[in-house]
Amino acid sequence: MSSDDFRFDVDREQRIGLPEAVFAEGKTAEQLAAVVRGAGERGAPLLITRLREDAHAALPADVQAALDYDPGSSTAFCGTIDEPTPPRVAVVTAGTVDLPPAREAMRTLAFHGAGATLFADIGVAGLWRLLERKDEIAAFPIVIAVAGMEGALFSVLDGLVPGVMIAVPSSNGYGVAEQGRLALHAALSSCAPGVVVCNIDNGYGAACAA
């Protein structure tokens, strides 16, 4: 493959405090293999996002062996990453189906050495589930909330806990809520003060903001 196919942003961490990550969708197995091998040659840790199971399976054996791959989040690490700090971020999902972007956020935080705790399936359809965990979530200074459908979790949760609220609309939805657009609009129009809104399914971006 041509060396012009990709260029490492080697100064990104010095420039903005976050190391380079690679978005796998749309890249060939040959391109991804070259990226991973190039990172290994530089001794640089690398986070890969949106690496689906079939794309991971198509990678050469040596590249697969170099990766810490998690199919639930479609992410992979290579290189040495820091031990996580004590958890300061709560990642909360409305439903079980919202877990993929939540896990992407968790893995991104782990890559950056930031400890986090997952609170899954506590959406407002069964409000008691959220209320019984409210005090635990309130102990975290930063909360990433992931929800699809009508996106009610963002406003409800932000009205209950003091931490910085980062909303991730998920693509879980159909009809008027198709592909997370209603949840995105709900997050953007929330009357809860100071909700930070990421793009649909952007757990990576939420973790970087956190």
XYZ file of N, CA and C in Angstrom:
630
model
N 0.839 -1.189 0.000
C 0.000 0.000 0.000
C 0.881 1.247 0.000
N 0.353 2.370 -0.452
C 1.106 3.606 -0.516
C 1.266 4.214 0.864
N 2.442 4.798 1.111
C 2.666 5.487 2.381
C 1.815 6.745 2.494
N 1.208 7.158 1.368
C 0.337 8.328 1.385
C -1.067 8.005 1.890
N -1.343 6.707 2.136
C -2.681 6.328 2.578
C -3.013 6.863 3.959
N -2.019 7.035 4.807
C -2.273 7.580 6.133
C -1.029 8.304 6.625
N -1.247 9.219 7.587
C -0.141 9.923 8.230
C -0.439 9.998 9.721
N 0.496 9.564 10.550
C 0.304 9.627 11.986
C 0.346 11.085 12.469
N -0.567 11.405 13.368
C -0.571 12.727 14.008
C 0.266 12.600 15.283
N 1.576 12.565 15.125
C 2.466 12.193 16.228
C 2.499 13.241 17.331
N 2.114 14.470 17.028
C 2.173 15.538 18.029
C 0.831 15.816 18.693
N -0.166 14.970 18.419
C -1.511 15.292 18.919
C -1.549 15.374 20.446
N -0.918 14.420 21.124
C -0.979 14.431 22.585
C -0.309 15.680 23.157
N 0.811 16.090 22.578
C 1.462 17.311 23.045
C 0.614 18.545 22.735
N -0.137 18.466 21.623
C -0.909 19.624 21.178
C -2.201 19.797 21.963
N -2.947 18.674 22.182
C -4.271 18.793 22.795
C -4.450 17.926 24.037
N -3.428 17.119 24.382
C -3.520 16.303 25.580
C -4.139 14.937 25.381
N -4.529 14.601 24.163
C -5.139 13.306 23.857
C -4.374 12.655 22.709
N -3.967 11.388 22.872
C -3.226 10.728 21.788
C -4.132 10.397 20.608
N -3.512 10.031 19.506
C -4.257 9.744 18.286
C -5.123 8.501 18.427
N -6.280 8.550 17.814
C -7.159 7.384 17.689
C -7.447 7.174 16.211
N -7.764 5.933 15.851
C -8.007 5.585 14.445
C -9.437 5.076 14.305
N -10.171 5.649 13.387
C -11.538 5.260 13.058
C -11.466 4.163 12.000
N -11.917 2.954 12.353
C -11.683 1.803 11.483
C -12.643 1.706 10.301
N -13.855 2.216 10.453
C -14.839 2.057 9.373
C -14.321 2.678 8.080
N -14.476 1.951 6.994
C -14.049 2.436 5.687
C -12.604 2.130 5.339
N -11.845 1.619 6.314
C -10.453 1.261 6.043
C -10.357 -0.228 5.708
N -9.466 -0.564 4.822
C -9.261 -1.961 4.456
C -8.424 -2.659 5.532
N -8.427 -3.990 5.491
C -7.597 -4.757 6.417
C -6.123 -4.413 6.212
N -5.721 -4.192 4.973
C -4.329 -3.846 4.692
C -3.969 -2.494 5.311
N -4.878 -1.531 5.187
C -4.614 -0.213 5.762
C -4.545 -0.273 7.284
N -5.484 -0.992 7.907
C -5.480 -1.108 9.364
C -4.231 -1.826 9.859
N -3.823 -2.875 9.141
C -2.613 -3.599 9.529
C -1.392 -2.684 9.475
N -1.311 -1.864 8.438
C -0.181 -0.947 8.307
C -0.182 0.079 9.434
N -1.366 0.551 9.827
C -1.472 1.516 10.923
C -0.990 0.893 12.230
N -1.468 -0.325 12.525
C -1.090 -0.991 13.775
C 0.414 -1.283 13.792
N 0.937 -1.781 12.700
C 2.372 -2.068 12.650
C 3.195 -0.789 12.769
N 2.705 0.278 12.154
C 3.411 1.554 12.253
C 3.434 2.086 13.672
N 2.308 1.933 14.384
C 2.269 2.361 15.782
C 3.218 1.532 16.627
N 3.271 0.223 16.321
C 4.185 -0.643 17.054
C 5.637 -0.258 16.838
N 5.983 0.106 15.612
C 7.356 0.514 15.309
C 7.739 1.781 16.062
N 6.769 2.656 16.264
C 7.040 3.906 16.992
C 6.936 3.712 18.502
N 6.443 2.548 18.940
C 6.248 2.320 20.369
C 5.143 3.176 20.943
N 4.172 3.522 20.110
C 3.102 4.429 20.530
C 1.820 3.651 20.812
N 1.137 3.943 21.918
C -0.163 3.319 22.140
C -1.170 3.836 21.121
N -2.120 3.017 20.758
C -3.091 3.388 19.731
C -4.453 2.844 20.099
N -5.465 3.683 19.964
C -6.859 3.287 20.144
C -7.521 3.217 18.779
N -8.203 2.116 18.512
C -8.967 1.951 17.275
C -10.442 1.856 17.643
N -11.275 2.657 16.986
C -12.715 2.629 17.231
C -13.454 2.109 16.003
N -14.674 1.660 16.234
C -15.553 1.134 15.180
C -14.892 0.002 14.390
N -14.223 -0.863 15.114
C -13.606 -2.041 14.500
C -14.558 -3.216 14.692
N -15.360 -3.493 13.691
C -16.370 -4.544 13.788
C -15.702 -5.926 13.799
N -16.453 -6.903 14.258
C -15.891 -8.246 14.415
C -15.394 -8.814 13.092
N -16.142 -8.583 11.998
C -15.700 -9.119 10.714
C -14.420 -8.431 10.241
N -14.296 -7.132 10.518
C -13.072 -6.418 10.132
C -11.888 -6.877 10.978
N -12.133 -7.129 12.262
C -11.065 -7.643 13.121
C -10.621 -9.027 12.648
N -11.589 -9.864 12.297
C -11.273 -11.222 11.854
C -10.485 -11.223 10.548
N -10.625 -10.167 9.754
C -9.922 -10.099 8.469
C -8.477 -9.636 8.602
N -8.056 -9.207 9.796
C -6.689 -8.725 9.982
C -5.707 -9.886 10.030
N -4.471 -9.659 9.602
C -3.448 -10.718 9.698
C -3.258 -11.173 11.143
N -2.810 -12.400 11.320
C -2.706 -12.991 12.653
C -1.798 -12.189 13.569
N -0.675 -11.664 13.038
C 0.245 -10.916 13.900
C -0.378 -9.614 14.386
N -1.222 -9.016 13.558
C -1.889 -7.771 13.957
C -2.962 -8.062 14.996
N -3.736 -9.124 14.780
C -4.721 -9.500 15.787
C -4.058 -9.769 17.130
N -2.900 -10.427 17.105
C -2.199 -10.762 18.343
C -1.706 -9.508 19.066
N -1.480 -8.434 18.315
C -0.978 -7.191 18.915
C -2.082 -6.353 19.533
N -3.338 -6.732 19.275
C -4.465 -5.908 19.701
C -5.176 -6.486 20.912
N -5.578 -5.613 21.814
C -6.532 -5.936 22.875
C -7.893 -5.555 22.313
N -8.639 -6.543 21.848
C -9.880 -6.274 21.123
C -11.093 -6.573 21.991
N -12.076 -5.665 21.939
C -13.326 -5.837 22.680
C -14.497 -5.723 21.702
N -15.138 -6.847 21.349
C -16.220 -6.786 20.363
C -17.446 -6.019 20.862
N -17.675 -5.984 22.176
C -18.850 -5.280 22.693
C -18.816 -3.790 22.452
N -17.610 -3.230 22.364
C -17.468 -1.792 22.097
C -16.909 -1.511 20.717
N -16.524 -2.557 19.998
C -15.870 -2.427 18.684
C -14.615 -1.567 18.775
N -13.863 -1.739 19.854
C -12.619 -0.994 20.031
C -11.454 -1.956 20.210
N -10.259 -1.435 19.949
C -9.035 -2.204 20.160
C -7.941 -1.258 20.621
N -7.059 -1.780 21.483
C -5.858 -1.070 21.904
C -4.651 -1.790 21.338
N -3.592 -1.057 21.126
C -2.281 -1.674 21.003
C -1.291 -0.797 21.741
N -0.231 -1.406 22.228
C 0.737 -0.683 23.031
C 0.373 -0.710 24.502
N 1.213 -0.084 25.311
C 1.040 -0.070 26.763
C 0.246 1.156 27.175
N -0.802 0.939 27.994
C -1.605 2.056 28.486
C -1.452 2.144 30.000
N -1.765 3.303 30.549
C -1.600 3.546 31.975
C -2.636 2.780 32.790
N -2.259 2.462 34.024
C -3.221 1.904 34.962
C -4.301 2.946 35.243
N -5.568 2.521 35.345
C -6.645 3.508 35.528
C -6.585 4.193 36.886
N -6.973 5.440 36.901
C -7.123 6.192 38.139
C -8.391 5.730 38.857
N -8.578 6.097 40.121
C -9.863 5.803 40.772
C -11.016 6.389 39.953
N -12.159 5.694 39.883
C -13.264 6.142 39.024
C -13.766 7.538 39.379
N -13.805 8.404 38.373
C -14.368 9.741 38.520
C -15.491 9.993 37.510
N -15.739 9.025 36.641
C -16.767 9.161 35.611
C -17.788 8.040 35.769
N -19.060 8.393 35.809
C -20.140 7.412 35.757
C -20.654 7.352 34.330
N -20.778 6.158 33.792
C -21.361 5.965 32.459
C -22.689 5.251 32.673
N -23.775 5.905 32.279
C -25.130 5.446 32.599
C -25.880 5.166 31.306
N -26.513 4.004 31.205
C -27.334 3.727 30.020
C -28.804 3.620 30.400
N -29.648 4.077 29.496
C -31.086 3.948 29.704
C -31.509 2.490 29.576
N -30.990 1.792 28.568
C -31.360 0.405 28.336
C -30.156 -0.442 28.005
N -30.368 -1.747 27.988
C -29.297 -2.667 27.616
C -28.843 -2.431 26.184
N -29.773 -2.055 25.321
C -29.452 -1.852 23.909
C -28.549 -0.641 23.698
N -28.431 0.218 24.709
C -27.562 1.399 24.617
C -26.123 1.105 25.026
N -25.816 -0.143 25.323
C -24.489 -0.485 25.826
C -23.342 -0.275 24.834
N -23.490 -0.526 23.520
C -22.322 -0.368 22.640
C -21.654 1.009 22.712
N -22.376 2.130 22.569
C -21.675 3.408 22.717
C -21.186 3.662 24.130
N -21.897 3.117 25.139
C -21.424 3.249 26.519
C -20.114 2.508 26.711
N -20.020 1.332 26.125
C -18.780 0.563 26.237
C -17.655 1.229 25.451
N -17.991 1.867 24.339
C -16.974 2.632 23.610
C -16.428 3.739 24.509
N -17.312 4.405 25.248
C -16.868 5.439 26.190
C -16.000 4.845 27.282
N -16.414 3.703 27.838
C -15.651 3.066 28.907
C -14.252 2.674 28.419
N -14.180 2.114 27.242
C -12.886 1.673 26.707
C -11.996 2.876 26.375
N -12.584 3.944 25.872
C -11.801 5.144 25.587
C -11.249 5.737 26.875
N -12.068 5.779 27.900
C -11.596 6.258 29.198
C -10.466 5.370 29.715
N -10.636 4.049 29.586
C -9.593 3.125 30.038
C -8.292 3.344 29.273
N -8.392 3.579 27.969
C -7.206 3.839 27.154
C -6.449 5.054 27.661
N -7.201 6.058 28.129
C -6.583 7.280 28.640
C -6.241 7.195 30.122
N -6.425 6.014 30.723
C -6.084 5.845 32.124
C -7.063 6.462 33.089
N -8.283 6.715 32.640
C -9.310 7.347 33.476
C -10.287 6.286 33.970
N -10.386 6.125 35.273
C -11.302 5.141 35.832
C -12.755 5.550 35.655
N -13.625 4.574 35.440
C -15.060 4.836 35.242
C -15.859 3.664 35.781
N -17.126 3.931 36.100
C -18.051 2.905 36.578
C -19.291 2.912 35.702
N -19.736 1.726 35.292
C -20.898 1.591 34.418
C -22.155 1.306 35.240
N -23.209 2.055 34.938
C -24.542 1.821 35.492
C -25.463 1.542 34.302
N -25.825 0.282 34.107
C -26.553 -0.104 32.896
C -28.039 -0.330 33.165
N -28.840 -0.026 32.150
C -30.272 -0.361 32.140
C -31.028 0.265 33.307
N -30.886 1.587 33.440
C -31.622 2.272 34.511
C -32.398 3.467 33.953
N -33.040 3.269 32.816
C -33.778 4.346 32.179
C -35.080 4.683 32.876
N -35.718 5.740 32.389
C -36.879 6.300 33.075
C -38.151 5.480 32.872
N -38.144 4.504 31.975
C -39.334 3.661 31.819
C -39.642 2.896 33.110
N -38.606 2.616 33.892
C -38.772 2.078 35.241
C -38.027 3.025 36.166
N -38.641 4.140 36.526
C -37.933 5.216 37.212
C -37.294 4.756 38.517
N -37.865 3.741 39.151
C -37.307 3.237 40.404
C -35.873 2.753 40.230
N -35.559 2.235 39.011
C -34.207 1.725 38.776
C -33.184 2.854 38.843
N -33.561 4.016 38.317
C -32.687 5.176 38.385
C -32.632 5.740 39.799
N -33.772 5.845 40.445
C -33.813 6.454 41.770
C -33.025 5.643 42.794
N -33.018 4.319 42.659
C -32.282 3.520 43.631
C -30.771 3.594 43.433
N -30.311 4.108 42.283
C -28.867 4.283 42.040
C -28.456 5.756 42.056
N -29.425 6.639 42.271
C -29.178 8.083 42.161
C -28.029 8.541 43.053
N -28.019 8.121 44.295
C -26.988 8.590 45.221
C -25.603 8.095 44.815
N -25.536 6.875 44.277
C -24.245 6.377 43.789
C -23.735 7.223 42.631
N -24.631 7.520 41.679
C -24.231 8.301 40.504
C -23.857 9.724 40.912
N -24.557 10.273 41.889
C -24.304 11.650 42.327
C -22.918 11.830 42.919
N -22.263 10.741 43.299
C -20.921 10.830 43.876
C -19.854 11.090 42.820
N -20.204 10.967 41.534
C -19.227 11.146 40.460
C -19.262 12.590 39.948
N -18.102 13.208 39.749
C -18.097 14.588 39.239
C -18.466 14.709 37.765
N -18.390 13.608 37.025
C -18.730 13.623 35.596
C -19.633 12.433 35.309
N -20.711 12.675 34.552
C -21.656 11.615 34.193
C -21.832 11.614 32.677
N -21.606 10.459 32.059
C -21.929 10.263 30.643
C -23.215 9.448 30.592
N -24.250 10.000 30.007
C -25.542 9.317 29.902
C -25.780 8.928 28.451
N -26.171 7.675 28.235
C -26.404 7.156 26.884
C -27.841 6.683 26.792
N -28.602 7.230 25.852
C -30.017 6.874 25.735
C -30.488 7.061 24.308
N -31.409 6.193 23.895
C -32.056 6.330 22.596
C -33.514 6.677 22.793
N -34.344 6.242 21.870
C -35.789 6.515 21.904
C -36.042 8.010 22.117
N -36.749 8.387 23.194
C -37.098 9.800 23.392
C -36.027 10.573 24.155
N -34.973 9.894 24.637
C -33.864 10.585 25.293
C -34.227 11.247 26.601
N -35.237 10.736 27.310
C -35.684 11.375 28.545
C -34.640 11.314 29.651
N -33.757 10.315 29.598
C -32.782 10.129 30.667
C -31.925 11.371 30.887
N -31.585 12.074 29.824
C -30.665 13.204 29.946
C -31.212 14.274 30.892
N -32.439 14.706 30.652
C -33.024 15.760 31.480
C -33.319 15.276 32.889
N -33.855 14.058 32.998
C -34.210 13.542 34.320
C -32.955 13.386 35.177
N -31.936 12.771 34.627
C -30.724 12.527 35.396
C -30.019 13.827 35.750
N -29.962 14.766 34.807
C -29.286 16.030 35.083
C -30.027 16.846 36.139
N -31.324 16.591 36.296
C -32.078 17.263 37.342
C -31.931 16.623 38.709
N -31.215 15.492 38.780
C -31.089 14.750 40.037
C -29.672 14.726 40.594
N -28.661 14.884 39.754
C -27.282 14.736 40.215
C -26.476 15.982 39.866
N -25.427 16.295 40.654
C -24.692 17.544 40.459
C -23.563 17.492 39.448
N -23.167 16.318 38.987
C -22.000 16.211 38.115
C -22.232 16.818 36.739
N -21.122 17.095 36.047
C -21.203 17.538 34.655
C -21.875 16.434 33.838
N -22.902 16.791 33.064
C -23.676 15.813 32.306
C -23.280 15.852 30.832
N -22.814 14.723 30.309
C -22.480 14.586 28.891
C -23.459 13.596 28.283
N -24.267 14.045 27.342
C -25.318 13.222 26.750
C -24.846 12.602 25.447
N -25.069 11.288 25.316
C -24.784 10.572 24.074
C -26.088 9.947 23.579
N -26.747 10.550 22.606
C -27.920 9.894 22.027
C -27.485 8.608 21.329
N -28.222 7.543 21.528
C -27.872 6.296 20.849
C -28.825 6.070 19.681
N -28.387 5.266 18.731
C -29.193 5.019 17.529
C -30.303 4.011 17.777
N -30.533 3.655 19.027
C -31.659 2.806 19.399
C -32.946 3.620 19.285
N -33.754 3.294 18.292
C -35.018 3.997 18.106
C -35.653 3.637 16.787
N -36.950 3.823 16.689
C -37.658 3.537 15.446
C -38.823 4.512 15.336
N -39.481 4.522 14.192
C -40.557 5.489 13.970
C -40.013 6.901 14.056
N -40.676 7.781 14.823
C -40.207 9.163 14.947
C -38.860 9.249 15.655
N -38.474 8.192 16.373
C -37.190 8.163 17.074
C -36.103 7.454 16.271
N -36.321 7.263 14.982
C -35.436 6.453 14.158
C -33.984 6.916 14.231
N -33.073 5.957 14.467
C -31.627 6.175 14.432
C -31.129 7.245 15.398
N -31.886 7.472 16.478
C -31.408 8.349 17.538
C -31.624 9.827 17.326
N -32.309 10.209 16.248
C -32.455 11.642 15.969
C -33.338 12.345 17.004
N -34.391 11.677 17.450
C -35.246 12.286 18.473
C -34.477 12.453 19.785
N -33.683 11.452 20.154
C -32.876 11.560 21.375
C -31.866 12.700 21.263
N -31.294 12.883 20.082
C -30.369 13.999 19.867
C -31.085 15.325 20.043
N -32.268 15.454 19.445
C -33.030 16.699 19.579
C -33.422 16.946 21.037
N -33.783 15.864 21.743
C -34.150 16.002 23.157
C -32.969 16.493 23.975
N -31.791 15.953 23.697
C -30.602 16.382 24.433
C -30.272 17.845 24.140
N -30.384 18.233 22.874
C -30.070 19.612 22.497
C -31.076 20.611 23.052
N -32.314 20.181 23.223
C -33.366 21.099 23.683
C -33.696 20.924 25.156
N -32.873 20.172 25.890
C -33.140 19.922 27.299
C -33.176 21.226 28.091
N -34.128 21.316 29.026
C -34.179 22.484 29.899
C -33.304 22.290 31.133
N -32.718 21.096 31.304
C -31.757 20.891 32.393
C -30.513 21.724 32.091
N -29.942 22.396 33.087
C -28.858 23.346 32.804
C -27.531 22.662 32.505
N -26.907 23.098 31.409
C -25.528 22.715 31.144
C -25.282 21.339 30.582
N -26.263 20.738 29.914
C -26.051 19.423 29.318
C -25.121 19.563 28.110
N -24.024 18.806 28.109
C -23.095 18.767 26.987
C -23.541 17.640 26.062
N -23.707 17.921 24.777
C -24.294 16.943 23.857
C -23.274 16.494 22.820
N -23.134 15.165 22.680
C -22.289 14.580 21.642
C -23.158 14.043 20.506
N -22.520 13.687 19.419
C -23.236 13.150 18.272
C -23.792 11.757 18.592
N -24.680 11.287 17.759
C -25.318 9.995 17.950
C -24.260 8.879 17.984
N -24.330 8.054 19.041
C -23.440 6.909 19.253
C -21.985 7.283 19.498
N -21.704 8.546 19.784
C -20.316 8.993 19.902
C -19.791 8.834 21.329
N -19.676 7.584 21.771
C -19.099 7.326 23.072
C -17.658 7.769 23.160
N -16.928 7.651 22.050
C -15.543 8.091 22.018
C -15.450 9.592 22.328
N -16.266 10.383 21.649
C -16.233 11.829 21.867
C -16.626 12.211 23.282
N -17.599 11.492 23.838
C -18.012 11.770 25.220
C -16.878 11.505 26.185
N -16.165 10.400 25.980
C -15.050 10.065 26.862
C -13.931 11.108 26.735
N -13.661 11.567 25.531
C -12.638 12.596 25.347
C -13.056 13.893 26.050
N -14.328 14.252 25.969
C -14.806 15.448 26.680
C -14.670 15.271 28.186
N -14.991 14.059 28.671
C -14.862 13.792 30.106
C -13.427 13.914 30.563
